[in-house]
PDB file of N, CA, C and O in Angstrom:
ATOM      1  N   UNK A   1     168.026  58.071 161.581  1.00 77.00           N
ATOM      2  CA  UNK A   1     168.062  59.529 161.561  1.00 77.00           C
ATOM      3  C   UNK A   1     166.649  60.101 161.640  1.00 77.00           C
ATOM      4  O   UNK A   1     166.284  60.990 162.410  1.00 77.00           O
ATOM      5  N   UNK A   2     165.939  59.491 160.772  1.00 82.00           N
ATOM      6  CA  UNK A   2     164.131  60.182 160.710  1.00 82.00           C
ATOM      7  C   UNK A   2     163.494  60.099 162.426  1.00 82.00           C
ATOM      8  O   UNK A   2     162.969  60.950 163.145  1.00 82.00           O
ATOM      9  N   UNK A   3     163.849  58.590 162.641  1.00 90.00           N
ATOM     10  CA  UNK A   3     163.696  58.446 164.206  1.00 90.00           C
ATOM     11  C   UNK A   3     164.002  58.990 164.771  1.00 90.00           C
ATOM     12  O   UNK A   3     163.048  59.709 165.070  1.00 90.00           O
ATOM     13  N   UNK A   4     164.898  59.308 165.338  1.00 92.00           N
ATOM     14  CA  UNK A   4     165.874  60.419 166.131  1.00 92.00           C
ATOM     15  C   UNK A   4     165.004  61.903 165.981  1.00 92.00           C
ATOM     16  O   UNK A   4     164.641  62.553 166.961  1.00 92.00           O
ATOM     17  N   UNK A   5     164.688  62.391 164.233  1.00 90.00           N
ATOM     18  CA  UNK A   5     164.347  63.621 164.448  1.00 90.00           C
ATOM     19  C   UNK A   5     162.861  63.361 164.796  1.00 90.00           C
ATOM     20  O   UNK A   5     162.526  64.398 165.369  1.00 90.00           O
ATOM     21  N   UNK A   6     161.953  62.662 164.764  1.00 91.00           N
ATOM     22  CA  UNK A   6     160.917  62.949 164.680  1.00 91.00           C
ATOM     23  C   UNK A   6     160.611  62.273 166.783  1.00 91.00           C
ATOM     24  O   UNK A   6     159.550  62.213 167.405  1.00 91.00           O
ATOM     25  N   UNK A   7     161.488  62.049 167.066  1.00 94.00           N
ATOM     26  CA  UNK A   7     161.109  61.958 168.976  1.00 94.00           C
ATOM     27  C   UNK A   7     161.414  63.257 169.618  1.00 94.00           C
ATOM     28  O   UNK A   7     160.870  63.868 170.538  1.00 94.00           O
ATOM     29  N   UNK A   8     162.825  63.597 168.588  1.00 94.00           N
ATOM     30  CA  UNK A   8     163.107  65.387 168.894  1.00 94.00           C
ATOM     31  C   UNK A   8     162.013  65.614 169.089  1.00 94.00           C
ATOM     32  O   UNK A   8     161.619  65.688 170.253  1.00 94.00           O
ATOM     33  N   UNK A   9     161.120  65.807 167.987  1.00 93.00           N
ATOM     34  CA  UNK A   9     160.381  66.785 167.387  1.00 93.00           C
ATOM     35  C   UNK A   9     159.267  66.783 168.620  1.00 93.00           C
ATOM     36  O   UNK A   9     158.933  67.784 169.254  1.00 93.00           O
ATOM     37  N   UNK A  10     158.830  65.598 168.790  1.00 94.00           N
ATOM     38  CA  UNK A  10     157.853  65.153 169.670  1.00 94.00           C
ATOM     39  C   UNK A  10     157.884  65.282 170.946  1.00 94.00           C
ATOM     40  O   UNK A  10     156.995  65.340 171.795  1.00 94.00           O
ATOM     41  N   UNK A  11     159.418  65.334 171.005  1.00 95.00           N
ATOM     42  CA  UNK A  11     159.463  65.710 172.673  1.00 95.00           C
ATOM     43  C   UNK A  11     159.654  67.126 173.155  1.00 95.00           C
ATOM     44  O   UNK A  11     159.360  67.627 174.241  1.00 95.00           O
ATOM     45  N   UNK A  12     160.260  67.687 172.004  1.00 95.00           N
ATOM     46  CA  UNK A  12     159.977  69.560 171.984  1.00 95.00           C
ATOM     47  C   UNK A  12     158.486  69.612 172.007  1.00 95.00           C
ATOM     48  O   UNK A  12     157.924  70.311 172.850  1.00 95.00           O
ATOM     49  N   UNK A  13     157.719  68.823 171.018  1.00 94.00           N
ATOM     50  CA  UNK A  13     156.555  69.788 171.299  1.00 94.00           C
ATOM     51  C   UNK A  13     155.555  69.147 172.727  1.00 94.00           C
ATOM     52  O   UNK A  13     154.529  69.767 173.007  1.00 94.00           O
ATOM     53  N   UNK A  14     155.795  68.370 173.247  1.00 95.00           N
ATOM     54  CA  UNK A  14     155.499  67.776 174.665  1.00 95.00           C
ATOM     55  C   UNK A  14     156.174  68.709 175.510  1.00 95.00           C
ATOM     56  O   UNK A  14     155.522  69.063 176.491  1.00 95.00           O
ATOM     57  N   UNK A  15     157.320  69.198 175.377  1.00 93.00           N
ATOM     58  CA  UNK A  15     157.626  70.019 176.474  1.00 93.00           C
ATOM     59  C   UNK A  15     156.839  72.171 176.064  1.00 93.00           C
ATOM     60  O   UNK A  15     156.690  73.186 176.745  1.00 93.00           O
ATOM     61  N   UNK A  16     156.696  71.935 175.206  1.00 93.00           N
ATOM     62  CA  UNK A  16     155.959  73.303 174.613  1.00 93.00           C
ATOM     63  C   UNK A  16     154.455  73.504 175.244  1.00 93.00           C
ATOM     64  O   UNK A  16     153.964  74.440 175.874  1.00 93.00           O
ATOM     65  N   UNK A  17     153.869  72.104 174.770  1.00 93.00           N
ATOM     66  CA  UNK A  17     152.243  71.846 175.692  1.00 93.00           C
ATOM     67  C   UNK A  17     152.359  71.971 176.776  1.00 93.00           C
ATOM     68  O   UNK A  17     151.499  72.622 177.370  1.00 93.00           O
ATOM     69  N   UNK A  18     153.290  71.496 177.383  1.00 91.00           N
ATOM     70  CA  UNK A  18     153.424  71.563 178.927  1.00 91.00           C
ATOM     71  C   UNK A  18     153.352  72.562 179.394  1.00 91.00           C
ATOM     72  O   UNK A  18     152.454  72.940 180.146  1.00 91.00           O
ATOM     73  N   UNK A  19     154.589  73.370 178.913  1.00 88.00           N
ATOM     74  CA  UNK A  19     154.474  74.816 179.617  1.00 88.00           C
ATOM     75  C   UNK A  19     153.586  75.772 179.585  1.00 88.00           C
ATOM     76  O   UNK A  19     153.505  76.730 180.354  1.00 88.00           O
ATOM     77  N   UNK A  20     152.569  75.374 178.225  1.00 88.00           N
ATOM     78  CA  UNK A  20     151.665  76.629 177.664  1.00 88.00           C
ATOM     79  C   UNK A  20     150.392  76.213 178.631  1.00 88.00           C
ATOM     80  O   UNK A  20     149.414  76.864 179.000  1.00 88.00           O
ATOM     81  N   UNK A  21     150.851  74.736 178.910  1.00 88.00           N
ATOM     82  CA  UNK A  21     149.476  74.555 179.714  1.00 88.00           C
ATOM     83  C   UNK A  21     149.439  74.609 181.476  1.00 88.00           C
ATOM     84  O   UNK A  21     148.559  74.657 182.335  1.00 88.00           O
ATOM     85  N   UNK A  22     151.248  74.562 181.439  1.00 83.00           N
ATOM     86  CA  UNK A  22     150.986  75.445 182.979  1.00 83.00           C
ATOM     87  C   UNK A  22     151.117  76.635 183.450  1.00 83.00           C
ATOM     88  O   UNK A  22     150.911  77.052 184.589  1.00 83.00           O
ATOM     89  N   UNK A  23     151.658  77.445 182.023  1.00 81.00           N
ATOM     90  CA  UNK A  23     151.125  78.677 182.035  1.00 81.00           C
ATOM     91  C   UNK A  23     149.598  79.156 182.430  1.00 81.00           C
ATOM     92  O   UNK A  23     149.300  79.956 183.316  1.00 81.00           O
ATOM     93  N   UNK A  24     148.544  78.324 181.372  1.00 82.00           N
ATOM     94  CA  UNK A  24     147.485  78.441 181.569  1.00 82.00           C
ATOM     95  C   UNK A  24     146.563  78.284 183.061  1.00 82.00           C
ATOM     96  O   UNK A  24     145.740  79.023 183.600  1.00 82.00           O
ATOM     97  N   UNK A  25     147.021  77.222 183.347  1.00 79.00           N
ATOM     98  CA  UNK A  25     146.939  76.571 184.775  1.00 79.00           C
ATOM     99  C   UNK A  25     146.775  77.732 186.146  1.00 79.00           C
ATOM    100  O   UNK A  25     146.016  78.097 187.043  1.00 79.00           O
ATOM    101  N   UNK A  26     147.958  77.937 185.588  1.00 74.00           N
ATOM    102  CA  UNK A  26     148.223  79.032 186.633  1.00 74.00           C
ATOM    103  C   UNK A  26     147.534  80.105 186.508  1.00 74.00           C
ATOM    104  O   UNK A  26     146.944  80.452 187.531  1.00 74.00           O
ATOM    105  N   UNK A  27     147.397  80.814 185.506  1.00 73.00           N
ATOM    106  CA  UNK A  27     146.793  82.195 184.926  1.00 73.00           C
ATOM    107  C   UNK A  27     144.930  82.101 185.703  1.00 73.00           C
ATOM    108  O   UNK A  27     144.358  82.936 186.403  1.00 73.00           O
ATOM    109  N   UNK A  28     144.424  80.702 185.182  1.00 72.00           N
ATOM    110  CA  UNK A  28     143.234  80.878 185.368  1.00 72.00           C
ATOM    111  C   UNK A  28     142.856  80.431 187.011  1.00 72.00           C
ATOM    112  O   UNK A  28     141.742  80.717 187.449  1.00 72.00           O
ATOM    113  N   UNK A  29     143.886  79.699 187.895  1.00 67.00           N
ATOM    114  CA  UNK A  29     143.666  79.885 189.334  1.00 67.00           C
ATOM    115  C   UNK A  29     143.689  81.211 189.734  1.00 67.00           C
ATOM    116  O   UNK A  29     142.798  81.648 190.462  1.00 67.00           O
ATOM    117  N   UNK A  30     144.789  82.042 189.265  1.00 64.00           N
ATOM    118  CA  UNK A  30     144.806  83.720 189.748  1.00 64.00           C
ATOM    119  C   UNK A  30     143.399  84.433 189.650  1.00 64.00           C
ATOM    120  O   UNK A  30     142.718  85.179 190.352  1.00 64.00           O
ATOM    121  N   UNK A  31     143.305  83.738 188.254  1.00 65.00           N
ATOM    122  CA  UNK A  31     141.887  84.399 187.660  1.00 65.00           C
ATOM    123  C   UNK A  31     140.679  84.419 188.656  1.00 65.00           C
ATOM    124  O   UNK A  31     140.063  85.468 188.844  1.00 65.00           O
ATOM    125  N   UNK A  32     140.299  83.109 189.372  1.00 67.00           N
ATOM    126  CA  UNK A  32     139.232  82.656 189.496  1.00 67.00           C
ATOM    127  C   UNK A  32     139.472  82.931 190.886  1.00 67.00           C
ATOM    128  O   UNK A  32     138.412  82.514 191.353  1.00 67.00           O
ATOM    129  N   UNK A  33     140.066  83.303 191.766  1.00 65.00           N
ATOM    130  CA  UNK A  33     140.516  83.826 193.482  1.00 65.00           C
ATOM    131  C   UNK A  33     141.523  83.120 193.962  1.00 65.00           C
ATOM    132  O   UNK A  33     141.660  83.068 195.184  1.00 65.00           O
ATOM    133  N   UNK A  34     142.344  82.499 193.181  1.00 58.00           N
ATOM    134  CA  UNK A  34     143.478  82.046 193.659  1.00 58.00           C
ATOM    135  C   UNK A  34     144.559  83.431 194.149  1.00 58.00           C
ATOM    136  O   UNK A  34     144.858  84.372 193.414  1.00 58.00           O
ATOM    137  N   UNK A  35     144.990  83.238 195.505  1.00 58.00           N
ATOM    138  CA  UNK A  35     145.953  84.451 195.566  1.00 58.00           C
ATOM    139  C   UNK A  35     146.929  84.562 195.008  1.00 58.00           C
ATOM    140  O   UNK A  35     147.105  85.627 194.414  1.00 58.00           O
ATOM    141  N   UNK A  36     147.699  83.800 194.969  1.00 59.00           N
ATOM    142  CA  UNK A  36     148.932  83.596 194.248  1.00 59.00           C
ATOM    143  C   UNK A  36     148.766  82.616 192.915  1.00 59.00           C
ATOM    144  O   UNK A  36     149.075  83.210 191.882  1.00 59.00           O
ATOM    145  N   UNK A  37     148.406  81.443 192.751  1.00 54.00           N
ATOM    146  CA  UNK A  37     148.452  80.678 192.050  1.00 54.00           C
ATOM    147  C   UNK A  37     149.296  79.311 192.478  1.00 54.00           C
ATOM    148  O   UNK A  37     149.506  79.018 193.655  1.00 54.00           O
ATOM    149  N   UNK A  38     149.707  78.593 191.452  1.00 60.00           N
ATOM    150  CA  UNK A  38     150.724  77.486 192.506  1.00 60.00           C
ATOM    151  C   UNK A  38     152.387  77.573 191.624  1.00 60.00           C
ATOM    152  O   UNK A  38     153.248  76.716 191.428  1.00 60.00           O
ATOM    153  N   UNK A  39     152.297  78.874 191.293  1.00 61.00           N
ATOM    154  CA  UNK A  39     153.983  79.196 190.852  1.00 61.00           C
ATOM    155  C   UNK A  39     153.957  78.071 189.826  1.00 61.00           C
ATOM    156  O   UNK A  39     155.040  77.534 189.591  1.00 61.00           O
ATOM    157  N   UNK A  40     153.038  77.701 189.276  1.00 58.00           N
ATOM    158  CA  UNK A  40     153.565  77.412 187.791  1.00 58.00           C
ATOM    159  C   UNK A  40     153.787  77.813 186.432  1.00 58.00           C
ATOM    160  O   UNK A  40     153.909  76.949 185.564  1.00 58.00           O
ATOM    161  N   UNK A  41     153.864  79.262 186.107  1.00 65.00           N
ATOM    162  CA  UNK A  41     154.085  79.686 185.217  1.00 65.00           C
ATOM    163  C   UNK A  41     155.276  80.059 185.317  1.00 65.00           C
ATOM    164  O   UNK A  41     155.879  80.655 186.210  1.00 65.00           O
ATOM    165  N   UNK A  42     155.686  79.517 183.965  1.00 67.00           N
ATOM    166  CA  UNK A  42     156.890  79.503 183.059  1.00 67.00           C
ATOM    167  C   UNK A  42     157.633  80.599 183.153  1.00 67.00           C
ATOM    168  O   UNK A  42     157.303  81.560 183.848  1.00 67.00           O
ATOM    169  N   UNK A  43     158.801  80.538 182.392  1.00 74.00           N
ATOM    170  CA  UNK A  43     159.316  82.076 182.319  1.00 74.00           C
ATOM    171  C   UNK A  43     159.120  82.573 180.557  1.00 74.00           C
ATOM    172  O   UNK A  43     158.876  81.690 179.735  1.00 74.00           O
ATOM    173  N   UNK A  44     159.229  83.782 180.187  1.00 78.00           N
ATOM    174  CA  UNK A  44     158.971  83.701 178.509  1.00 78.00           C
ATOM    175  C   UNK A  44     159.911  83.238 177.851  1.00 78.00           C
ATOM    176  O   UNK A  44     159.741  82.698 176.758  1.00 78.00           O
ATOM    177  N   UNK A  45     161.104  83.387 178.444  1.00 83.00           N
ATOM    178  CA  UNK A  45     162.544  82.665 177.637  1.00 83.00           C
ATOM    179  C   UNK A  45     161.937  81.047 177.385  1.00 83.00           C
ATOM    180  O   UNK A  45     161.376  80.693 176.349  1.00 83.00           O
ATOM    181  N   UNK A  46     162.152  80.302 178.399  1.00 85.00           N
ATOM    182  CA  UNK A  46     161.794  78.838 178.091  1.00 85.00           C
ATOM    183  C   UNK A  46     160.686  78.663 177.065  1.00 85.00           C
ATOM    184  O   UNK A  46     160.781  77.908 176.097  1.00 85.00           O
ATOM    185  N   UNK A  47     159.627  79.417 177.347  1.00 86.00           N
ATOM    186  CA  UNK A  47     159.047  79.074 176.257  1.00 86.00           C
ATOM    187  C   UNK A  47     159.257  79.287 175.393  1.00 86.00           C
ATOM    188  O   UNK A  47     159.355  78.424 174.522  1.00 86.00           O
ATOM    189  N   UNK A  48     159.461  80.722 175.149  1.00 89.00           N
ATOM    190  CA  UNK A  48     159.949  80.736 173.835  1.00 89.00           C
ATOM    191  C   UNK A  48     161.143  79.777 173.031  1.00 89.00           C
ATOM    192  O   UNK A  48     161.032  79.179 171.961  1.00 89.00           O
ATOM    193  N   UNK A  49     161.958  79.838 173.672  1.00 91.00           N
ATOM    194  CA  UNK A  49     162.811  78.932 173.220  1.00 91.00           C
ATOM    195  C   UNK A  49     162.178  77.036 172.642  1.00 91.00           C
ATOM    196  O   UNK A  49     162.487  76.224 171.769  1.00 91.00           O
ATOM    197  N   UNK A  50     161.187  77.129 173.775  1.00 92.00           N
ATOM    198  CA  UNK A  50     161.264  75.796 173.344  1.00 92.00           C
ATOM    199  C   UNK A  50     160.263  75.928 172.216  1.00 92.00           C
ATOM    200  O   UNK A  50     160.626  75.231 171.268  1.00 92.00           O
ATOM    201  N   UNK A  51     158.858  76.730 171.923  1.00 92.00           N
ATOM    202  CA  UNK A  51     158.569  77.119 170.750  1.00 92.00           C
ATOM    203  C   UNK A  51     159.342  76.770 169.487  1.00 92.00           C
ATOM    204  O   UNK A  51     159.285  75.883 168.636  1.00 92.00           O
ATOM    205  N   UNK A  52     160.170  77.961 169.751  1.00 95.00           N
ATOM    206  CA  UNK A  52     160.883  78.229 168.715  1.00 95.00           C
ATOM    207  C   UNK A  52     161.857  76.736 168.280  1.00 95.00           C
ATOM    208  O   UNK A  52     162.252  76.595 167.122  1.00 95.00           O
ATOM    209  N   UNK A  53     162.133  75.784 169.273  1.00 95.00           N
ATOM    210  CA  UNK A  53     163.082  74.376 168.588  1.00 95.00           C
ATOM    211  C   UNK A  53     162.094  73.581 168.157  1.00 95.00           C
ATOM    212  O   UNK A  53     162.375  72.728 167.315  1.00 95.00           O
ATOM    213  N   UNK A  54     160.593  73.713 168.701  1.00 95.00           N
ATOM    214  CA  UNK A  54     159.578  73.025 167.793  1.00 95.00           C
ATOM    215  C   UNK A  54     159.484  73.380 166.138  1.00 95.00           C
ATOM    216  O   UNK A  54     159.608  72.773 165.074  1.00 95.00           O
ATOM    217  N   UNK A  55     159.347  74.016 166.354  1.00 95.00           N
ATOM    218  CA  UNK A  55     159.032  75.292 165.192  1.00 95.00           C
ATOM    219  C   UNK A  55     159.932  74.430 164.334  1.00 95.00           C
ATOM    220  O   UNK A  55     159.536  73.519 163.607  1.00 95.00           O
ATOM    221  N   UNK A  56     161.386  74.877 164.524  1.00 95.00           N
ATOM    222  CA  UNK A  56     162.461  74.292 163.349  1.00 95.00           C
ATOM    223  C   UNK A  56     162.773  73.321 163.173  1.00 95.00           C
ATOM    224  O   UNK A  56     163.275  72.907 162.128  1.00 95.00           O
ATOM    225  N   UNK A  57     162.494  72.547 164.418  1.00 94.00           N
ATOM    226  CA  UNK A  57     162.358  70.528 164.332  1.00 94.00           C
ATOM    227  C   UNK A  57     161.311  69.935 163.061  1.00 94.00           C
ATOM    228  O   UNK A  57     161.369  69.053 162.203  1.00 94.00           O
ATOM    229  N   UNK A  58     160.453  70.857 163.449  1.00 93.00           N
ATOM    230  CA  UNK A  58     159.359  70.813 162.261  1.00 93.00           C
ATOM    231  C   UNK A  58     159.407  70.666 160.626  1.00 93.00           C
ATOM    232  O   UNK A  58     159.112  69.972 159.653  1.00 93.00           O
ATOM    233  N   UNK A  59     160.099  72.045 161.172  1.00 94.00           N
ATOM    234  CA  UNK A  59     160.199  72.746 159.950  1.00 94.00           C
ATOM    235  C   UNK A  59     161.467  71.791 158.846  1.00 94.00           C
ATOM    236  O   UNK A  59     161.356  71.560 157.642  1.00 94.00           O
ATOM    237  N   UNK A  60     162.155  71.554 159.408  1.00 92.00           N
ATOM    238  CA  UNK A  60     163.361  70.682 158.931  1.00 92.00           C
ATOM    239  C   UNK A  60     162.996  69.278 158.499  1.00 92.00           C
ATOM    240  O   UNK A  60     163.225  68.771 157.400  1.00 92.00           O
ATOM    241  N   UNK A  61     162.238  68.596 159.804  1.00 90.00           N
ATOM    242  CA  UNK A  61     161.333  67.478 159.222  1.00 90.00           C
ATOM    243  C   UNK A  61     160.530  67.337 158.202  1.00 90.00           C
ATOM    244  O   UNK A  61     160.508  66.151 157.875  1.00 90.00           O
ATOM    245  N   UNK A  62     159.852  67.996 157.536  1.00 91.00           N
ATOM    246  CA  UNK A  62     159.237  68.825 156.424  1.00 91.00           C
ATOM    247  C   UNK A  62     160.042  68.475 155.715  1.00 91.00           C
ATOM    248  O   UNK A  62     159.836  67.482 155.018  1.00 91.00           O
ATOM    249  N   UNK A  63     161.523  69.340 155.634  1.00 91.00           N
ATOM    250  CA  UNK A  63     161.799  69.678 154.189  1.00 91.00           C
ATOM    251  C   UNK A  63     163.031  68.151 154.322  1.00 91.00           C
ATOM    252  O   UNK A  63     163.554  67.664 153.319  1.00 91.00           O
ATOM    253  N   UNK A  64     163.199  67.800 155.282  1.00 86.00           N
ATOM    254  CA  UNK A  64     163.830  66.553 155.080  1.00 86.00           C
ATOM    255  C   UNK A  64     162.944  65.174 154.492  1.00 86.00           C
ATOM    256  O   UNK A  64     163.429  64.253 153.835  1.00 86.00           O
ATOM    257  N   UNK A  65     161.650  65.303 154.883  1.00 84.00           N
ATOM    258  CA  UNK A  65     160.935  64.241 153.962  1.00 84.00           C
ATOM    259  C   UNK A  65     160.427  64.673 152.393  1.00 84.00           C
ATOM    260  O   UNK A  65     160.001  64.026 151.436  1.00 84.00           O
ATOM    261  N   UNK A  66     160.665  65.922 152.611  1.00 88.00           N
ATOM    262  CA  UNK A  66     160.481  66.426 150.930  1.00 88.00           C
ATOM    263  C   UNK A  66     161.186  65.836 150.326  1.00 88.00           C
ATOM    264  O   UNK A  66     160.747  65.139 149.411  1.00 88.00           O
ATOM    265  N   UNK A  67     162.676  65.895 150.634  1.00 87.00           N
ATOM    266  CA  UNK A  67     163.941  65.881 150.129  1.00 87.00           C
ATOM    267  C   UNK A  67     164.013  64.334 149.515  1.00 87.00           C
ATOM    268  O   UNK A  67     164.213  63.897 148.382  1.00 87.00           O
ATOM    269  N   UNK A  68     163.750  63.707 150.823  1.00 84.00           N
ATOM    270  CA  UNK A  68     163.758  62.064 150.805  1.00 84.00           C
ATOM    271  C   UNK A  68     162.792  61.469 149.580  1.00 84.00           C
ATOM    272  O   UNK A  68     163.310  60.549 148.946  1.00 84.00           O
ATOM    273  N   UNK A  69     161.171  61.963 149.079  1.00 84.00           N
ATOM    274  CA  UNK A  69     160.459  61.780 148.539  1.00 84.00           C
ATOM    275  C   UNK A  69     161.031  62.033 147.363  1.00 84.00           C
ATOM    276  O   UNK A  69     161.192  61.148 146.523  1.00 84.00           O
ATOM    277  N   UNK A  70     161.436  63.409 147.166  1.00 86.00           N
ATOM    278  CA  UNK A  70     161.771  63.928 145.689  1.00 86.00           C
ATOM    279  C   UNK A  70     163.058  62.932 145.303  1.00 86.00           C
ATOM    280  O   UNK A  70     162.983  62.630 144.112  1.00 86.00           O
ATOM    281  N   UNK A  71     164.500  62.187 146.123  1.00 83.00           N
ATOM    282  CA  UNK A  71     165.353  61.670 145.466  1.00 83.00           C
ATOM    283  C   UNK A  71     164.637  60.184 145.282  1.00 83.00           C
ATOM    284  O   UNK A  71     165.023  59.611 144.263  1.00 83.00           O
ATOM    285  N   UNK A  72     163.624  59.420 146.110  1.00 82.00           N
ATOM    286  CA  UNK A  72     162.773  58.286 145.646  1.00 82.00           C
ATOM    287  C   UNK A  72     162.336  58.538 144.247  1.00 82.00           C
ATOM    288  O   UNK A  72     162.362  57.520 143.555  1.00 82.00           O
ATOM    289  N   UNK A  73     161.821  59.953 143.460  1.00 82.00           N
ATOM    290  CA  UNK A  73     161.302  59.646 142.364  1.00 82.00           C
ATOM    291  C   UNK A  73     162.072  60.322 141.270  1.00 82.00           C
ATOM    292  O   UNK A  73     161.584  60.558 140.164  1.00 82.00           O
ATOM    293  N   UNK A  74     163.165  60.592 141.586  1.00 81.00           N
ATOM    294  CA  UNK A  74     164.292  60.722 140.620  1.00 81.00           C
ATOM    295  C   UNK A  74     164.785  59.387 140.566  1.00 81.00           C
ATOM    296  O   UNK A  74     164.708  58.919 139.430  1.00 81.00           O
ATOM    297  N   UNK A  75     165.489  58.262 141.819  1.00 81.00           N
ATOM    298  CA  UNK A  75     165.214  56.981 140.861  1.00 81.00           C
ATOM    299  C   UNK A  75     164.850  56.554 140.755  1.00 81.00           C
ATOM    300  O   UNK A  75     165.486  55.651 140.210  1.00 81.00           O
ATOM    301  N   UNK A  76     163.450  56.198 140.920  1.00 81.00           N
ATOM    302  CA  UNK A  76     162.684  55.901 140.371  1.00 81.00           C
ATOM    303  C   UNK A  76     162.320  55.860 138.597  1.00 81.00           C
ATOM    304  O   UNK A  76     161.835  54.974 137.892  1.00 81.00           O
ATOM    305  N   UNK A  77     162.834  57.336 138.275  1.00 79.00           N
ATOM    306  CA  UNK A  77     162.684  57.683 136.917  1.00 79.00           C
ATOM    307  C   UNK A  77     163.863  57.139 136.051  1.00 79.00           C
ATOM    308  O   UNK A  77     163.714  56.766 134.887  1.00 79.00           O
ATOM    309  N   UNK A  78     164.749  57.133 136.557  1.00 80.00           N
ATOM    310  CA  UNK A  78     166.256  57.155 136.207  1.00 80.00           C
ATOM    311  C   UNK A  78     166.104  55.214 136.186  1.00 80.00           C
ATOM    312  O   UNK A  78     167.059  54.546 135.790  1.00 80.00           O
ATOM    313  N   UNK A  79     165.241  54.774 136.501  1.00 72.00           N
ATOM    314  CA  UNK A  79     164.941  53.018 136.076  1.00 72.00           C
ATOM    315  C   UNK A  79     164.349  52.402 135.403  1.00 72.00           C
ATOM    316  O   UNK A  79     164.449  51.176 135.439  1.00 72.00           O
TER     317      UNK A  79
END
């Protein structure tokens, strides 16, 4: 299960870099005299979206190893 969430996690935020960085990509060919650019920027939905499943992949991973830690030292105590 930890496996599973934490490739999620990793592969949301691989696909998040990606886009922010061909967002970027693109932005700074326009910038610099590119006429068009090479149509790699994103749309804001995708990103956002995929943001946002990083975000809570995260965020869940977090409180799922909290969770895991804190019942290790309840029995721990309880022995």
């Amino acid at each position: 299960m930890h496996l599973v969430l934490y490739l999620a996690t990793g592969l949301s935020g691989t696909n998040t870099l990606i886009l922010l960085l061909a967002y970027l990509w693109d932005s700074s060919v326009t910038l610099f005299g590119g006429a068009t650019g090479y149509d790699l920027r994103p749309d804001g939905v995708s990103f956002t979206l995929s943001l946002l499943t990083t975000v809570l992949l995260v965020w869940y991973a977090l409180i799922l190893r909290r969770r895991s830690r804190s019942e290790r030292k309840a029995s721990a105590l309880r022995q």
